[in-house]
XYZ file of C-alpha atoms in Angstrom:
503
model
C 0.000 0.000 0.000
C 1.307 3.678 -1.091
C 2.218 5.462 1.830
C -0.714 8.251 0.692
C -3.204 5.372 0.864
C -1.967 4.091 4.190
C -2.449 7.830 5.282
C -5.829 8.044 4.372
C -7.032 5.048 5.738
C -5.299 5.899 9.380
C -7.622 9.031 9.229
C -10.168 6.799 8.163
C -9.417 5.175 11.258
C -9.055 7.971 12.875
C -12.135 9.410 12.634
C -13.939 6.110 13.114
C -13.595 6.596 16.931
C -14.870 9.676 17.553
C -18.157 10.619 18.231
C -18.371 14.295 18.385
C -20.918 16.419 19.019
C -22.432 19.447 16.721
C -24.071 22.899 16.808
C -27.499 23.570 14.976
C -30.465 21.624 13.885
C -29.020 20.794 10.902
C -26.061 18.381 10.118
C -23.379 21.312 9.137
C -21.245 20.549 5.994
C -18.414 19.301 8.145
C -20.144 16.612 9.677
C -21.344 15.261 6.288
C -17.644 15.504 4.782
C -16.415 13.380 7.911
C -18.977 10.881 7.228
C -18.013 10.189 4.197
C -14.474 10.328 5.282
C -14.825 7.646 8.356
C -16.411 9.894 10.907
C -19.101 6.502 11.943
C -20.460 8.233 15.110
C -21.474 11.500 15.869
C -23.925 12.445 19.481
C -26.687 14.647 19.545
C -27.150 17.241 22.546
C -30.179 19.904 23.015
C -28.863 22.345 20.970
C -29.287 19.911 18.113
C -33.077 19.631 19.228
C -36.661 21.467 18.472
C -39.067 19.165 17.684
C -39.603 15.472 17.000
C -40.165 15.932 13.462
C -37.088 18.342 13.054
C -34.739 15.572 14.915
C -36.211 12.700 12.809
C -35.086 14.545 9.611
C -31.453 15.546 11.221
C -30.752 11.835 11.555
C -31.978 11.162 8.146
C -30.001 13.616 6.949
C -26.861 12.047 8.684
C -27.747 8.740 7.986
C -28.137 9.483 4.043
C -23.962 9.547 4.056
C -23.968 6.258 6.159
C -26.959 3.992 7.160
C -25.031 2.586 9.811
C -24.039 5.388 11.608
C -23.840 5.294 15.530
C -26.100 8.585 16.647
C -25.946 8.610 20.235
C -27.696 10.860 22.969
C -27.053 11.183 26.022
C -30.776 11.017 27.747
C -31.572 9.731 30.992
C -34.790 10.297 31.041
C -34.584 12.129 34.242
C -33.127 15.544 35.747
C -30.263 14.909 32.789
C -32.384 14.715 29.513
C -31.853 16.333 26.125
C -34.932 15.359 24.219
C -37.029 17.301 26.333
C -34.993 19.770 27.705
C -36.756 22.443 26.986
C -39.970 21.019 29.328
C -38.303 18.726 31.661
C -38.545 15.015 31.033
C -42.328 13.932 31.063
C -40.650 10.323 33.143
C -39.174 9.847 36.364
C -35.086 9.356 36.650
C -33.471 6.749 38.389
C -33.547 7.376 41.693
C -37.584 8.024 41.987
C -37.850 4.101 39.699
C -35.841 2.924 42.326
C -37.500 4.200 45.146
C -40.775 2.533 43.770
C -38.537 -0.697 43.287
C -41.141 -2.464 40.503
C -38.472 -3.603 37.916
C -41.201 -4.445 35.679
C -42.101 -0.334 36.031
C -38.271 0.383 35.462
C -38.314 -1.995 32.074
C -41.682 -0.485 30.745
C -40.523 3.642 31.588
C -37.350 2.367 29.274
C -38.767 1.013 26.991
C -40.764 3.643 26.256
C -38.166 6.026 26.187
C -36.664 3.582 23.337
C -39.337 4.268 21.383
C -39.539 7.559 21.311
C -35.768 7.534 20.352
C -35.874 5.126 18.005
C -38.658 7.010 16.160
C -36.385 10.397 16.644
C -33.812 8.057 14.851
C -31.366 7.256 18.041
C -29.359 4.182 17.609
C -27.428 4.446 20.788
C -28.233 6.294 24.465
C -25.176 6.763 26.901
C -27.716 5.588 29.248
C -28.676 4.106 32.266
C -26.235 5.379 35.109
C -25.818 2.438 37.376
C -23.497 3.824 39.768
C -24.155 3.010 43.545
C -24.962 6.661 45.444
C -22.962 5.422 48.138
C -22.183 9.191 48.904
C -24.466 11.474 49.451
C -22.332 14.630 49.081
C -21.597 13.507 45.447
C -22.033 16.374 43.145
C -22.023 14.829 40.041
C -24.770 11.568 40.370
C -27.644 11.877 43.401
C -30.788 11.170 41.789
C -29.036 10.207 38.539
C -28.558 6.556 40.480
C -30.913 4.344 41.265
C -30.239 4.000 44.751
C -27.931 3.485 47.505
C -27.911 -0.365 48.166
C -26.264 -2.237 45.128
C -28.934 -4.739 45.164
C -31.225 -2.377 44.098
C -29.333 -0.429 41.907
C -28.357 -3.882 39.834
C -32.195 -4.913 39.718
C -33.388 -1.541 37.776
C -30.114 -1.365 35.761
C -30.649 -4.838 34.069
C -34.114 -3.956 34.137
C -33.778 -0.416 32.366
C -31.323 -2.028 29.744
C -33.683 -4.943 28.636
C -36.570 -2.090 28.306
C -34.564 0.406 26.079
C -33.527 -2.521 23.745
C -36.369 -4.286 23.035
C -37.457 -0.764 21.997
C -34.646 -0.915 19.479
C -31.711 1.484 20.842
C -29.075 -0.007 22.351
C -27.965 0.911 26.132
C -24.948 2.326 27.805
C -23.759 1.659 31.147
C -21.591 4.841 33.040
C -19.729 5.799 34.837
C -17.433 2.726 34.877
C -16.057 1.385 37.595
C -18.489 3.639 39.442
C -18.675 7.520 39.743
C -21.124 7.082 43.223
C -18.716 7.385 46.041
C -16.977 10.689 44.954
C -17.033 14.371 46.605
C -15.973 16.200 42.987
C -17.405 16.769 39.690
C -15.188 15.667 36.972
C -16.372 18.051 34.928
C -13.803 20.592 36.797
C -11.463 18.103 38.732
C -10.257 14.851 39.043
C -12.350 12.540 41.803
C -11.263 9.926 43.989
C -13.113 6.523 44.613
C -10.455 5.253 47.721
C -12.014 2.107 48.063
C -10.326 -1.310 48.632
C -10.065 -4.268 46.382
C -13.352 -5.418 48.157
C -15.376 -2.771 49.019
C -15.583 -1.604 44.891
C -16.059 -5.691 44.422
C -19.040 -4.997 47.229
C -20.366 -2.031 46.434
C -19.697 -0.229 42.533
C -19.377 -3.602 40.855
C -22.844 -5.644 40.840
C -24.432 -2.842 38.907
C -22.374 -3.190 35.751
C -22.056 -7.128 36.040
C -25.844 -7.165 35.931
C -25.805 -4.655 33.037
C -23.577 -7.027 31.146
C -25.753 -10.343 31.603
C -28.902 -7.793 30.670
C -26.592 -7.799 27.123
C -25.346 -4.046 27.265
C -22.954 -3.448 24.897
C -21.840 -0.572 25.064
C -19.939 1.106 28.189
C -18.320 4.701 29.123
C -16.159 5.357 31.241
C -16.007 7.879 34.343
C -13.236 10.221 35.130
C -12.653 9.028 38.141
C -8.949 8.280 40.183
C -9.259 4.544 41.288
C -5.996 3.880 43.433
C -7.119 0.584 44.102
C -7.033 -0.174 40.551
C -4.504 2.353 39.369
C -2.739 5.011 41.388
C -1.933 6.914 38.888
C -4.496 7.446 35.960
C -8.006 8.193 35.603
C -10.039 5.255 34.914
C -11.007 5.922 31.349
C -7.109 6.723 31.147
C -6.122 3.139 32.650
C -5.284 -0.308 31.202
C -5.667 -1.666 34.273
C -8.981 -0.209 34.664
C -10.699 -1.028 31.191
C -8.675 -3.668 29.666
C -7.798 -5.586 33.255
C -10.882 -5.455 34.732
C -13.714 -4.290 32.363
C -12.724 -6.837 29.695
C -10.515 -9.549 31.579
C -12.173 -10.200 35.306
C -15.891 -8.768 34.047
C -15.204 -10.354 30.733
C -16.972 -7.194 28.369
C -16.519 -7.600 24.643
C -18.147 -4.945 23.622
C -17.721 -0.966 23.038
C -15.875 0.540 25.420
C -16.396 4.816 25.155
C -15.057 7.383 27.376
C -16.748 9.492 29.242
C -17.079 13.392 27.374
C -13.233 13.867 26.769
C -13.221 17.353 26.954
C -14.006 17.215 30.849
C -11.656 18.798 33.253
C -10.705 15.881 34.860
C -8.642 14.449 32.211
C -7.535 17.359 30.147
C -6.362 19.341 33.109
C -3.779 16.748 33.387
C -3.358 15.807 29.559
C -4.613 18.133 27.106
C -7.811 17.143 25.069
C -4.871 15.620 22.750
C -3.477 13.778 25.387
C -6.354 12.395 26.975
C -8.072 11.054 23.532
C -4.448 9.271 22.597
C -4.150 8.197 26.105
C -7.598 6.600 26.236
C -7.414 4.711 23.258
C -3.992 3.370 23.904
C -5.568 2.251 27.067
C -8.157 0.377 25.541
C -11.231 2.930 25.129
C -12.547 2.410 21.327
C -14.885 4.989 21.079
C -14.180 8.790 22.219
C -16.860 11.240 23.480
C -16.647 15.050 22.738
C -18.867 17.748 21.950
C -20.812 18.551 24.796
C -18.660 21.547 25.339
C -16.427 21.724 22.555
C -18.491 21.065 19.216
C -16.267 22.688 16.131
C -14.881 21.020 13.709
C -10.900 21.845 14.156
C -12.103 19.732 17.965
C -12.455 16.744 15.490
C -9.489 17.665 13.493
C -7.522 18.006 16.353
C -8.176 14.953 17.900
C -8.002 12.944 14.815
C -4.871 14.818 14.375
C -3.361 13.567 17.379
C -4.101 10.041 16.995
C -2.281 9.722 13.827
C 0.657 11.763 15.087
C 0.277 9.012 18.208
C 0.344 6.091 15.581
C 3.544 7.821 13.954
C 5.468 8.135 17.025
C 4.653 4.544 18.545
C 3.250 5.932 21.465
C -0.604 4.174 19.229
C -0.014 1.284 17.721
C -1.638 1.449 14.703
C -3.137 -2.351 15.780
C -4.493 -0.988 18.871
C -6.312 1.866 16.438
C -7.151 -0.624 14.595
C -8.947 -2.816 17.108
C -10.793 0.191 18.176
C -12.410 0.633 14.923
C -13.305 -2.746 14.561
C -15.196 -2.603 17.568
C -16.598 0.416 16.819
C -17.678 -0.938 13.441
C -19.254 -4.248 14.867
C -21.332 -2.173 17.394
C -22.774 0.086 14.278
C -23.373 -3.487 12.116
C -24.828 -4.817 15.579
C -26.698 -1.700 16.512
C -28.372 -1.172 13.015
C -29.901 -4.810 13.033
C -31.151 -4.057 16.823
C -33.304 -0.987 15.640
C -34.702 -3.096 12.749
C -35.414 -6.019 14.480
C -37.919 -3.938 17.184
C -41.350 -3.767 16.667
C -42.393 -0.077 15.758
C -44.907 1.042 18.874
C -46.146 3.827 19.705
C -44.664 6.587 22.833
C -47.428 6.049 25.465
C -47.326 9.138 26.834
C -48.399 8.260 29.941
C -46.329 5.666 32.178
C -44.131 8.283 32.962
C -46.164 9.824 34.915
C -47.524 6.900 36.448
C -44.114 6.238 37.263
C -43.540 9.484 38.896
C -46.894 9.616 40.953
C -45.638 5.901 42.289
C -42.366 7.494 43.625
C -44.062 10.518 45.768
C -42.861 9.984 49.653
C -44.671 12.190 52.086
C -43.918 12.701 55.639
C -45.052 14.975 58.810
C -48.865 15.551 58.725
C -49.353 14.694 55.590
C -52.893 13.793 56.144
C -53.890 16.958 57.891
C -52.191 19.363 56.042
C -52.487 18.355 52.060
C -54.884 19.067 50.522
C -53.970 22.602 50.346
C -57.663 25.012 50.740
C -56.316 27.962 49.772
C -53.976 28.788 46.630
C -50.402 28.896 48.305
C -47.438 31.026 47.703
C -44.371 29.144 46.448
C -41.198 29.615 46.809
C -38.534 27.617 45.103
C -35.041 27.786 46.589
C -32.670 27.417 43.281
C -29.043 25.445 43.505
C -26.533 25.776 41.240
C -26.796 22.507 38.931
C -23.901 20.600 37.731
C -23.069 20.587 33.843
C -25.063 17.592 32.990
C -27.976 19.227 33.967
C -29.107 21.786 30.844
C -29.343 24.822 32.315
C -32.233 25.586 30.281
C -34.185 22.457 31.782
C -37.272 23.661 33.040
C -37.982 22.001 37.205
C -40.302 22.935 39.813
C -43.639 23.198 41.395
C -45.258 25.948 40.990
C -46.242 25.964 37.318
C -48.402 22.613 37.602
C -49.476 23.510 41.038
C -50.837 26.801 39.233
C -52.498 25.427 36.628
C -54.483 23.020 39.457
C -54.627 25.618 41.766
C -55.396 29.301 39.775
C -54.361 32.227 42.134
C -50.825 30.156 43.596
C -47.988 32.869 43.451
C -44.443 32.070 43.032
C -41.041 33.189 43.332
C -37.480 31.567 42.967
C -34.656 32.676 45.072
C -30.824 31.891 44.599
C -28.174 32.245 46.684
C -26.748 35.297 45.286
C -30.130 37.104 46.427
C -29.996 35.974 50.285
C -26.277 37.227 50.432
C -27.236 40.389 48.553
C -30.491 41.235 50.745
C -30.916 40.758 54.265
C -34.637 40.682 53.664
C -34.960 38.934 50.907
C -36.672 35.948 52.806
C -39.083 38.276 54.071
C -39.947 39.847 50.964
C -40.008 37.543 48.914
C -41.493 34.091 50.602
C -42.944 35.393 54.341
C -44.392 38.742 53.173
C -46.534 37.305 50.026
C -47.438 34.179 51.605
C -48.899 36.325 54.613
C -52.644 34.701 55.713
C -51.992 32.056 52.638
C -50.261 28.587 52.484
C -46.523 28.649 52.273
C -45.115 26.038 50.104
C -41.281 25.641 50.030
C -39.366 23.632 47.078
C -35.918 22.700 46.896
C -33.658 20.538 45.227
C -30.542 18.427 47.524
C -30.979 20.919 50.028
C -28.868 18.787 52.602
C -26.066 19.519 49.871
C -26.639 22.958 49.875
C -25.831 24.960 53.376
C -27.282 27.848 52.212
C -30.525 26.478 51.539
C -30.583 24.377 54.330
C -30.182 27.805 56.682
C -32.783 29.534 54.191
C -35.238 26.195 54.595
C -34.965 26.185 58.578
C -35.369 29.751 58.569
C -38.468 30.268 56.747
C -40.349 26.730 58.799
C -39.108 28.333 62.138
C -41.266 31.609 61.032
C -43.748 29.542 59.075
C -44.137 25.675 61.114
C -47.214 25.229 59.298
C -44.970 25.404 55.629
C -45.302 22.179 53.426
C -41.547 21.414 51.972
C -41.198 19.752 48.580
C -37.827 18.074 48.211
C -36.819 17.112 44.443
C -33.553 16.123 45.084
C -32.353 13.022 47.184
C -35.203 12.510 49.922
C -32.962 13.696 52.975
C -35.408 15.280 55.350
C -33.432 18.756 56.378
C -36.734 20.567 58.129
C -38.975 19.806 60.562
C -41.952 21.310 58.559
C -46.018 20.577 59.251
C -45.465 18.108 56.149
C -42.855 16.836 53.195
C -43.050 15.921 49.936
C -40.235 13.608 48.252
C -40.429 13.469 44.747
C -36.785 11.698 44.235
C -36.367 13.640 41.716
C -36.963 16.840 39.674
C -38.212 16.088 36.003
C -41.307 17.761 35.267
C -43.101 14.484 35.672
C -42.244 14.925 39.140
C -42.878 18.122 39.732
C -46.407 17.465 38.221
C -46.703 14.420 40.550
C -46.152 16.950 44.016
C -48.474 19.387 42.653
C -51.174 16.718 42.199
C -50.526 15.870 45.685
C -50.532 19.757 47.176
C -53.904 20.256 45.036
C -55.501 17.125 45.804
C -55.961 16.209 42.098
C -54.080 12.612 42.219
């Protein structure tokens, strides 16, 4: 072979194991020219969605250069969701199907998630997080799990896995070896699991062996420091991580893609160059990238570096190679997965079944809910991390309005209590004067500032009914709570049904 032609089929190669990300509802020109130049992956994100019709003729478009080709989404069908970002995902997440515990629930919310994917054109979803929320000061997973007890968590992950694919669209398991018992976001920094030997055999484990006999075949994997493993490279960074224990001891033949590679916890040590060459060489065959950086000299660069990699010897070109094959079989396997499921239709509805079937209450409950009178509502707002679109509507208020006509609202951040001494007073005590005070807030037990603003406002207000959408840690001794387990709009349409008395 010429050494031209061995040049263009390295980029070829290249490019096969990426799967970058894009800006616009339409596939732009550089996307179609890597298509047809290798590219056989590409992910979709919410700026790449407006409506279901609009998607369905993106992926057309994209699939005209290749029928095979891998689109991916990264849609958990709970606070993290792309397909309905812009109204908050009409299902439950994770945590609120595993608080229910009915794995035949779990299978039938995935499944129809799969379907409306599949119809949208989806071939692959970077979905279900089985990681074990073994911490509860994690910043990065909380309701994104399906529970604390790795029992649980490996029932609804199997379960959520054999839903989405008999709908068609194959599953992902993250964040491998498990992101759940971490105190930082690797979005910004690098996180620590320091766990023994047994305790990640115990305790992050079970999830993804039971995701692997549910026949995943794809899995990503976290940015997370596992000394145990490796005491000196991330996970998705590690041989001993994915090619010593994902595909030796857990015996995984399938795709193996890295978590988004852009993410601070591996380029602040490597570059986005460094971590993509680094991951493959360490047995990743599929890279992620695009959430944040979406341009087309991202793909260049990256393909850029691989082949500089392969030139140098620091890639061998067979490990490259290897990579694409696997990426390849996925797309053959993939493809034939979609055509094989019968077309149904989106149901619309067991969502919100779902969601109603995960509402916890506590206090007096009884005496207090139904709410009389329209309340005023006032929803305390975190900071979310970067998974989370920040365009993602949550909350109560808006479906509690529409069952209750006269409820007032306001939200309230943290910047506004340290600006204002007042603000509390003005804006929840003053306008909820003679009226029901209803209080929303998401992880407050992770937030101290809303945990002072919480206990301040049911000290002046004991009769106050708190809604909690984040993980159900009660924080205030309030007349009653409300425990959604999570805050898709599903959820918060579930609480208001409760306040109004309308379930």
């Amino acid at each position: 072979m010429s050494s031209s032609k061995h040049s263009k089929e390295l980029r070829r190669l290249a490019l096969s194991v990426l799967q970058p990300g894009f800006v616009g509802t339409e596939a732009p020109d550089w996307v179609l020219r890597d298509i047809a130049d290798g590219l056989s992956s590409v992910v979709l994100f919410s700026r790449n969605i407006a409506s279901p019709q609009q998607v369905s003729r993106l992926t057309a478009q994209l699939r005209a250069r290749n029928p095979e080709l891998i689109i991916a989404i990264d849609e958990e069908a709970g606070d993290v969701t792309r397909i309905e970002s812009s109204t908050g995902s009409s299902r439950p997440g994770n945590f609120a199907l595993g608080a229910v515990d009915d794995a035949e629930l779990t299978e039938s919310v995935a499944q129809d998630l799969g379907r409306q994917l599949r119809a949208a054109g989806v071939s692959l979803d970077y979905a279900p997080s089985v990681d074990v929320n073994s911490n509860p000061d994690n910043p990065i997973i909380g309701v994104r799990s399906f529970g604390v007890d790795p029992k649980l968590v490996s029932r609804h992950a199997a379960a959520w896995i054999r839903g989405l694919q008999a709908s068609g669209v194959a599953a992902c398991a993250k964040h491998f070896p498990g992101h759940g018992d971490v105190a930082v976001d690797s979005h910004h920094g690098l996180p620590h699991y320091e766990a023994s030997l047994d305790q990640i055999q115990e305790q992050a484990l079970p999830p993804f062996r039971a995701a692997l006999e549910a026949g995943v075949r794809a899995v990503m994997s976290g940015h997370l420091l596992v000394p145990a493993y490796d005491p000196d490279l991330p996970a998705t960074l590690s041989r001993r991580v994915l090619i010593d224990l994902l595909r030796g001891e857990l015996g995984f033949d399938g795709l193996i893609v890295t978590d988004a590679i852009e993410m601070g916890a591996v380029t602040g040590l490597y570059g986005i160059g460094g971590a993509t060459v680094r991951a493959v060489v360490a047995g990743a065959d599929a890279i992620c990238v695009g959430g944040e950086t979406a341009e087309e000299s991202t793909v260049d660069l990256l393909a850029g570096a691989l082949l500089d990699a392969v030139a140098d010897g620091t890639l061998p070109e067979e490990r490259l190679r290897d990579a694409a094959r696997r990426v390849g079989e996925f797309a053959d396997w993939s493809t034939r997965l979609g055509q094989a499921a019968p077309v149904d239709p989106v149901s619309g509805d067991i969502g919100f079944v779902a969601a109603r079937r995960a509402i916890r209450t506590s206090g007096a409950a009884g005496d207090a809910l139904p709410l009389q009178d329209p309340p005023h509502v006032v929803e305390l707002v975190p900071s979310t991390n970067l998974a989370i679109g920040k365009e993602t509507p949550w909350g109560v208020a808006m479906p509690l309005r529409e069952r209750l006509p006269g409820t007032t609202f306001v939200r309230v951040h943290a910047t506004q209590l340290d600006r204002e001494s007042k603000a509390l007073e003005e804006y929840a005590l003053l306008p909820a004067k003679d009226r029901p005070l209803v209080v929303v807030v998401r992880d407050a037990s992770r937030h101290a500032w809303m945990s002072r603003a919480l206990a301040d406002l049911v000290t002046a207000r004991p009769d106050a009914i708190v809604v909690e959408m984040g993980l159900p840690v009660p924080t205030a001794p309030a007349a009653a709570q409300i425990f959604t387990n999570g805050a898709t709009a599903a959820s918060g349409v579930a609480a208001a049904e409760v306040l109004a008395g309308t379930r």
